[in-house]
Amino acid sequence: MYDRERLTDPDVLRHSVLDFRQMSTFVQNPLIIERAEGVHYWDINGKHYYDGISGIFVVAVGHGNRRVIDAMKTQMERLCFAAPLHATNGPAVAFADLLARIAPGDLNTVKLLSSGSEATETAMKLARQYWKQAGKPTKYKFITRYWGYHGATQGALAATGTPSRRVPFEPFPTGYVHIPTVHCYRCPYARHYPECDVFCAEFLRQVITLEGPETVAAVMVEPIGNTGGILVPPPEYLRILRDICDAFDVLLIFDEMITGMGRTGRMFAAETFGVTPDILCLGKGLSSGYAPLAATIWSDRIQSAFWGPEEAGIEFGHGHTFAGNPLSATAGLAAVTEILERDLAGAAQRQGARLEARLRRMAECGIFGEVRGKGLLWGVELVRDPATREAFPADVRIGKRIGAEAEKRGLIIRHDPDWIALAPPLITSDDELDAMCDILEESIDAAMAAL
Ligand SMILES: Cc1ncc(COP(=O)(O)O)c(C=O)c1O
């Protein structure tokens, strides 16, 4: 199908663009993955890597899963496309039904999509149309958090609060308000938990009041933030957000792209924290990466504004050509069934405890500021001095150095200048997890030795 020998040629590679990567550097030393099995990758040169980050928080059931592959093969022979404008298909209906059954509370209406950005865009469009149809047309603003990430398209990016992702594309549409994120280790309000009474959540009350509750459509958050290094909120944080949203008749949207599908030890972080949103956005682990797949799921209350006679013209005015694609839905159906039947959420709890214990031991290296996570989703904030929390100088980029050393030694992790994250597939065995941690430990030593 293609000439394997030419793939690493910089003149061939220069026609490609990776996500958020400087291609001039990448073409000099490209990582081209050729095959994968379980938690293992092999690149085009036959070098082995452990997948310490499930692709990118995606491959929950591991690579090469037979149930998913066989289901997709069968579906490919039967039907690969049915236009979501005038028809649906068996896998899409069955998958929506499954998601409605397992989603918490009355989250019973499912729109299947192809990417996380589509899912958050869909949630925000749904919220705006909902309020128009519910008789409150002035509610149009979205409150999201600095350091949050909700996707790469214009609306999702307007909601995103990570400067490096936003700035090149400003200005954005109006109607997006950001509040500081929850970050107990580096509290934006310089307070301390629990004496702070979770002020970062309470602050939302002030913001809604000042913006005018009659203008606010929804609050959207990731239950656990990724950017910043796996920011886990205090246990009561999301409950407080829920109560404030209810008090002001504002919708609450959870972006569970990373935290969904068993990752935090329950099927959804909504269950881990015991808080049900009005709209739930899923992607990544939803198909475990076997096909592009995402979903936006909403409550009966919201759906009641969209359900009526044809002539009322209140249907959700939104769609995508590949929404509910039969092959993607088949992948989702098989992957989610695998997670449920093998209790991979339970596995995330067990292996997460093992990973946490190992990371806490590794803190002896002397540059771990904070180890934080839930289930099988863990981050480490790296600092020059854990006693004072002093960060490394900006040019050190210690997390990037550790990531590069790990890649050299055959481990792929998520790395930023000041933090690293691990979130291996939920099927990772004890031995595999230990092997990943051994490589990480060596990589930290190597990065520190080179400082
Ligand atoms: C929390 C969160 N929301 C949304 C997205 C966007 O998803 P996608 O890249 O599939 O569009 C991501 C992607 O990393 C994410 O982590």
XYZ file of C-alpha atoms and ligand atoms in Angstrom:
467
model
C 0.000 0.000 0.000
C 2.941 2.346 0.625
C 6.685 2.271 0.311
C 7.894 1.606 3.874
C 11.467 2.586 3.107
C 10.482 6.149 2.155
C 8.516 6.929 5.346
C 11.490 8.210 7.339
C 12.810 10.385 4.504
C 12.564 14.030 5.697
C 11.536 15.061 2.172
C 8.567 12.709 2.366
C 7.719 13.462 6.005
C 7.716 17.224 5.462
C 4.303 16.907 3.817
C 2.804 15.782 7.143
C 1.757 17.861 10.150
C 1.496 16.392 13.655
C -0.565 17.879 16.482
C 1.050 20.813 18.284
C 4.549 19.816 17.066
C 7.383 21.682 15.366
C 7.769 19.585 12.226
C 11.309 20.764 11.419
C 12.485 18.987 14.591
C 10.218 15.997 14.184
C 11.397 15.119 10.653
C 14.996 14.840 11.918
C 14.118 12.057 14.363
C 10.594 10.881 13.605
C 8.686 8.380 15.705
C 6.661 6.287 13.275
C 4.637 3.612 15.017
C 4.139 0.491 12.958
C 2.235 -1.928 15.144
C 0.911 -2.410 18.650
C -0.361 -5.123 20.967
C -1.687 -4.781 24.505
C 0.428 -2.049 26.133
C 3.245 -2.372 23.606
C 4.181 -0.378 20.519
C 6.840 -1.101 17.916
C 8.161 1.610 15.653
C 9.146 1.281 12.025
C 12.691 0.290 13.018
C 11.415 -2.531 15.223
C 12.147 -0.677 18.481
C 9.796 -1.526 21.366
C 7.991 1.052 23.536
C 5.613 0.752 26.459
C 2.514 2.849 25.927
C 2.434 4.660 29.250
C -0.300 7.074 28.229
C -2.819 4.886 26.305
C -2.016 6.600 23.020
C -3.131 9.885 24.493
C -5.647 8.836 27.203
C -7.400 6.776 24.522
C -6.572 3.068 24.332
C -8.401 1.938 27.479
C -8.777 -1.717 26.433
C -5.251 -1.886 25.039
C -4.013 -2.303 21.490
C -4.988 -5.249 19.302
C -8.141 -6.140 21.253
C -9.732 -9.136 19.492
C -13.317 -8.358 20.483
C -13.139 -4.894 18.954
C -11.222 -5.938 15.838
C -13.480 -8.900 15.061
C -16.636 -6.830 15.574
C -15.307 -4.153 13.237
C -14.292 -6.695 10.583
C -17.794 -8.158 10.588
C -19.356 -4.703 10.443
C -17.091 -3.633 7.570
C -18.470 -6.404 5.408
C -22.036 -5.355 6.250
C -22.181 -1.534 6.307
C -19.531 1.196 6.607
C -21.618 4.318 6.144
C -25.218 5.435 6.568
C -25.908 9.189 6.346
C -27.019 10.603 9.726
C -29.200 13.139 7.892
C -31.858 10.630 6.929
C -31.045 7.294 8.578
C -29.397 5.615 11.484
C -27.966 2.101 11.718
C -27.930 -0.894 14.041
C -24.605 -0.287 15.853
C -25.409 3.424 16.379
C -28.804 2.698 17.950
C -27.480 -0.139 20.088
C -24.507 1.936 21.250
C -26.632 4.962 22.155
C -28.915 2.627 24.098
C -25.934 1.158 25.985
C -24.540 4.604 26.822
C -27.932 5.815 28.039
C -28.151 2.770 30.310
C -24.708 3.235 31.869
C -24.582 7.045 32.028
C -25.455 8.417 35.473
C -28.812 9.942 36.417
C -31.199 10.865 33.631
C -28.494 11.373 31.012
C -30.466 9.448 28.431
C -30.122 11.187 25.073
C -27.000 10.492 23.053
C -25.531 12.250 20.032
C -22.695 10.208 18.542
C -19.837 12.207 17.013
C -16.277 11.745 15.818
C -14.013 13.860 18.044
C -13.807 15.438 21.466
C -13.922 18.925 19.980
C -17.164 18.025 18.229
C -18.548 16.751 21.530
C -17.845 19.972 23.450
C -19.012 22.149 20.527
C -22.182 20.073 20.440
C -22.703 20.528 24.184
C -22.403 24.303 23.891
C -24.685 24.565 20.845
C -27.187 22.329 22.610
C -27.104 24.547 25.717
C -27.750 27.708 23.708
C -30.598 26.223 21.699
C -32.035 24.671 24.862
C -32.318 28.016 26.645
C -33.932 29.617 23.577
C -36.516 26.854 23.491
C -36.955 26.855 27.263
C -38.019 30.525 27.178
C -34.755 32.034 28.465
C -33.112 33.231 25.228
C -30.738 35.653 26.979
C -28.767 32.800 28.526
C -25.824 32.443 26.131
C -22.544 32.707 28.072
C -20.240 29.848 29.005
C -18.090 29.880 32.100
C -15.017 27.675 31.847
C -11.626 27.579 33.559
C -8.150 28.854 32.852
C -5.911 25.884 32.032
C -8.913 23.880 30.873
C -8.745 22.296 27.421
C -11.935 21.582 25.505
C -10.768 21.079 21.931
C -9.169 22.649 18.885
C -12.126 24.113 16.966
C -13.194 27.744 17.377
C -15.947 27.340 19.995
C -14.110 24.644 21.933
C -10.980 26.778 21.831
C -12.876 29.856 23.002
C -13.884 27.749 26.009
C -10.313 26.533 26.456
C -8.252 28.416 29.027
C -4.719 27.371 28.138
C -2.856 30.415 26.760
C -0.471 28.573 24.418
C -3.383 26.881 22.672
C -5.499 30.054 22.440
C -3.301 33.051 21.776
C -2.345 32.441 18.107
C -6.031 32.242 17.186
C -7.474 35.238 19.019
C -9.878 36.955 18.866
C -12.588 34.454 19.725
C -16.351 34.774 19.628
C -17.825 36.613 22.622
C -19.731 34.910 25.420
C -16.886 32.983 27.060
C -15.810 33.798 30.612
C -12.896 32.096 32.369
C -12.374 31.521 36.063
C -9.187 30.245 37.739
C -8.799 26.512 37.829
C -8.665 24.321 40.928
C -4.997 23.795 41.815
C -4.428 23.201 45.529
C -0.640 22.896 45.176
C -0.445 26.328 43.534
C -3.711 27.898 44.647
C -4.536 30.874 42.399
C -5.981 32.584 45.497
C -2.966 31.700 47.695
C -5.237 29.857 50.127
C -4.933 26.440 51.738
C -7.337 23.539 51.687
C -9.451 22.816 53.723
C -9.391 26.190 55.559
C -10.131 27.845 52.184
C -13.671 26.356 52.218
C -13.051 25.528 48.532
C -13.111 29.196 47.616
C -12.208 28.362 43.983
C -15.605 26.660 43.633
C -17.444 29.315 45.652
C -15.937 32.000 43.398
C -18.238 30.754 40.630
C -21.173 32.169 42.589
C -19.656 35.657 42.404
C -18.870 35.335 38.713
C -22.403 34.238 37.789
C -23.846 37.023 39.911
C -21.586 39.636 38.321
C -22.146 38.359 34.766
C -25.893 38.192 35.408
C -27.444 34.743 35.845
C -29.923 35.574 33.094
C -26.977 35.658 30.645
C -25.219 32.436 31.674
C -26.064 29.257 29.747
C -23.628 26.762 31.210
C -20.488 26.027 33.175
C -18.125 23.531 31.552
C -15.251 21.791 33.360
C -13.070 18.717 33.113
C -13.683 16.872 36.410
C -9.915 16.340 36.596
C -7.844 18.847 34.631
C -5.078 17.502 32.423
C -3.189 20.696 31.598
C -1.098 21.691 34.588
C -0.412 18.065 35.470
C -3.554 16.108 36.413
C -5.336 18.591 38.667
C -7.604 16.652 41.006
C -10.183 18.795 42.827
C -11.022 18.420 46.528
C -13.844 15.866 46.984
C -16.560 18.520 47.471
C -15.504 20.836 44.609
C -17.785 19.478 41.879
C -20.726 19.190 44.292
C -20.361 22.912 45.076
C -20.302 23.741 41.345
C -23.448 21.618 40.909
C -25.253 23.429 43.735
C -24.299 26.867 42.405
C -25.449 25.942 38.885
C -28.761 24.712 40.282
C -29.222 27.866 42.354
C -28.839 30.061 39.251
C -30.513 27.754 36.728
C -27.281 27.267 34.806
C -26.411 23.995 33.048
C -23.380 22.012 34.157
C -21.305 20.313 31.447
C -18.612 17.734 32.236
C -15.922 17.286 29.613
C -14.945 13.696 30.388
C -12.771 13.120 27.352
C -9.906 11.939 29.556
C -11.710 10.927 32.752
C -14.473 8.855 31.145
C -14.610 5.145 30.337
C -13.226 3.711 33.562
C -10.100 5.852 33.777
C -10.737 7.240 37.295
C -11.852 3.907 38.765
C -15.561 4.251 37.957
C -17.041 4.351 34.478
C -17.306 8.158 34.658
C -15.646 10.719 36.915
C -19.208 11.933 37.529
C -19.611 8.702 39.525
C -16.163 8.928 41.131
C -17.120 12.356 42.530
C -20.843 11.583 42.947
C -22.015 14.551 40.862
C -24.202 14.284 37.757
C -23.906 16.999 35.095
C -26.692 18.069 32.725
C -24.503 17.308 29.731
C -21.678 14.770 29.547
C -19.021 14.862 26.798
C -17.109 11.666 25.988
C -14.432 10.740 23.451
C -10.939 9.221 23.460
C -11.493 5.964 25.425
C -15.038 5.675 24.092
C -13.813 3.603 21.133
C -10.415 2.932 22.725
C -9.021 4.482 19.553
C -10.181 1.791 17.133
C -12.167 4.427 15.201
C -12.829 8.156 15.633
C -15.700 8.360 18.118
C -17.146 10.785 20.654
C -20.526 11.424 22.235
C -22.518 14.160 23.896
C -25.133 12.853 26.322
C -27.815 15.020 27.918
C -30.583 14.908 30.471
C -34.284 14.214 30.022
C -34.978 17.794 31.123
C -32.948 19.170 28.205
C -34.299 16.650 25.728
C -37.889 17.574 26.629
C -37.276 20.964 24.946
C -36.301 19.219 21.698
C -39.006 16.538 21.561
C -42.282 17.550 19.893
C -44.297 17.633 16.715
C -42.470 18.132 13.406
C -44.184 21.476 12.771
C -42.821 22.942 16.029
C -39.333 23.107 14.417
C -37.566 22.428 17.716
C -35.262 19.610 16.617
C -31.580 20.037 17.528
C -30.214 21.988 14.560
C -26.844 20.313 14.462
C -25.048 17.479 12.713
C -21.880 16.019 11.257
C -21.512 13.732 8.232
C -19.747 11.020 10.205
C -21.961 11.223 13.315
C -23.119 7.749 14.306
C -20.867 6.117 11.733
C -21.613 2.370 11.912
C -17.973 1.317 12.039
C -17.144 3.772 14.826
C -20.273 2.822 16.766
C -19.309 -0.854 16.436
C -15.869 -0.061 17.857
C -17.503 1.814 20.729
C -20.000 -0.929 21.436
C -17.269 -3.562 21.577
C -14.792 -1.410 23.560
C -17.337 -0.315 26.175
C -18.644 -3.876 26.507
C -15.050 -4.992 27.087
C -14.586 -2.361 29.818
C -17.843 -3.398 31.517
C -17.462 -7.179 31.260
C -13.830 -7.213 32.391
C -14.468 -4.552 35.054
C -11.606 -2.466 33.723
C -12.744 0.433 35.917
C -11.980 -1.823 38.903
C -8.637 -2.665 37.285
C -7.928 1.082 37.018
C -8.411 1.376 40.795
C -6.109 -1.549 41.546
C -3.345 -0.670 39.112
C -3.717 3.003 39.959
C -2.929 2.198 43.602
C 0.168 0.283 42.470
C 1.289 3.171 40.252
C 0.652 5.733 42.974
C 2.727 3.757 45.505
C 5.599 3.516 43.050
C 5.466 7.224 42.168
C 5.477 8.162 45.838
C 8.608 6.044 46.335
C 10.203 7.694 43.301
C 9.710 11.078 44.982
C 13.011 10.349 46.762
C 14.675 11.634 43.592
C 14.090 15.083 45.104
C 12.273 16.882 42.286
C 8.694 15.677 42.815
C 6.613 18.618 44.027
C 3.307 16.796 44.090
C 2.057 13.386 42.968
C -1.662 13.531 42.170
C -4.263 11.444 40.403
C -7.236 9.108 40.561
C -7.689 5.619 39.199
C -5.099 5.020 36.493
C -4.519 8.712 35.740
C -1.479 10.165 37.495
C 0.597 13.310 37.194
C 3.730 14.595 38.852
C 4.539 18.278 39.202
C 8.303 18.685 38.992
C 10.056 21.352 41.059
C 13.601 22.423 41.851
C 12.865 22.435 45.571
C 9.965 20.433 47.009
C 10.338 22.187 50.388
C 9.665 25.647 48.946
C 7.764 24.498 45.818
C 10.209 26.573 43.762
C 9.810 25.728 40.092
C 12.707 25.004 37.753
C 13.862 27.984 35.648
C 11.754 28.181 32.481
C 14.599 27.100 30.183
C 15.243 23.816 32.041
C 12.044 22.112 30.836
C 12.696 19.154 33.110
C 9.486 17.334 32.169
C 10.401 17.486 28.492
C 13.863 16.138 29.286
C 12.395 13.231 31.246
C 9.946 12.528 28.417
C 12.783 12.434 25.878
C 14.895 10.128 28.080
C 11.882 7.846 28.550
C 11.255 7.689 24.802
C 14.920 6.782 24.231
C 14.495 3.919 26.722
C 11.211 2.704 25.265
C 8.469 4.382 27.315
C 5.965 6.917 26.039
C 4.483 9.306 28.603
C 2.797 12.723 28.530
C 5.304 15.460 29.267
C 5.202 19.211 29.634
C 7.995 21.523 30.811
C 6.993 21.225 34.491
C 5.014 18.014 34.789
C 4.702 14.493 33.501
C 1.686 12.176 33.393
C 1.101 8.448 33.150
C -2.163 6.784 32.205
C -1.415 3.355 30.742
C -4.153 1.125 29.286
C -6.575 -0.244 31.878
C -5.419 -3.789 31.014
C -1.829 -3.129 32.151
C -0.483 -6.042 34.231
C 1.640 -5.745 37.395
C 4.804 -6.681 35.503
C 4.106 -4.234 32.701
C 3.398 -1.429 35.133
C 6.594 -2.197 37.058
C 8.610 -2.233 33.830
C 7.189 1.183 32.888
C 8.061 2.558 36.324
C 11.611 1.133 36.109
C 12.146 2.970 32.839
C 10.650 6.153 34.253
C 12.962 6.005 37.238
C 16.037 5.562 35.011
C 14.830 8.407 32.794
C 14.487 10.763 35.754
C 17.999 9.891 36.910
C 19.372 10.482 33.416
C 17.560 13.810 33.037
C 18.776 14.983 36.458
C 22.344 13.880 35.756
C 22.352 16.026 32.610
C 21.250 19.210 34.408
C -10.514 17.346 28.034
C -10.487 17.365 26.535
N -11.535 17.877 25.871
C -11.568 17.923 24.527
C -10.523 17.434 23.782
C -10.583 17.494 22.289
O -10.695 16.211 21.771
P -10.252 15.925 20.246
O -8.771 16.103 20.201
O -10.698 14.504 20.039
O -10.980 16.886 19.388
C -9.415 16.886 24.431
C -8.264 16.380 23.659
O -7.184 16.175 24.133
C -9.385 16.859 25.841
O -8.334 16.353 26.513
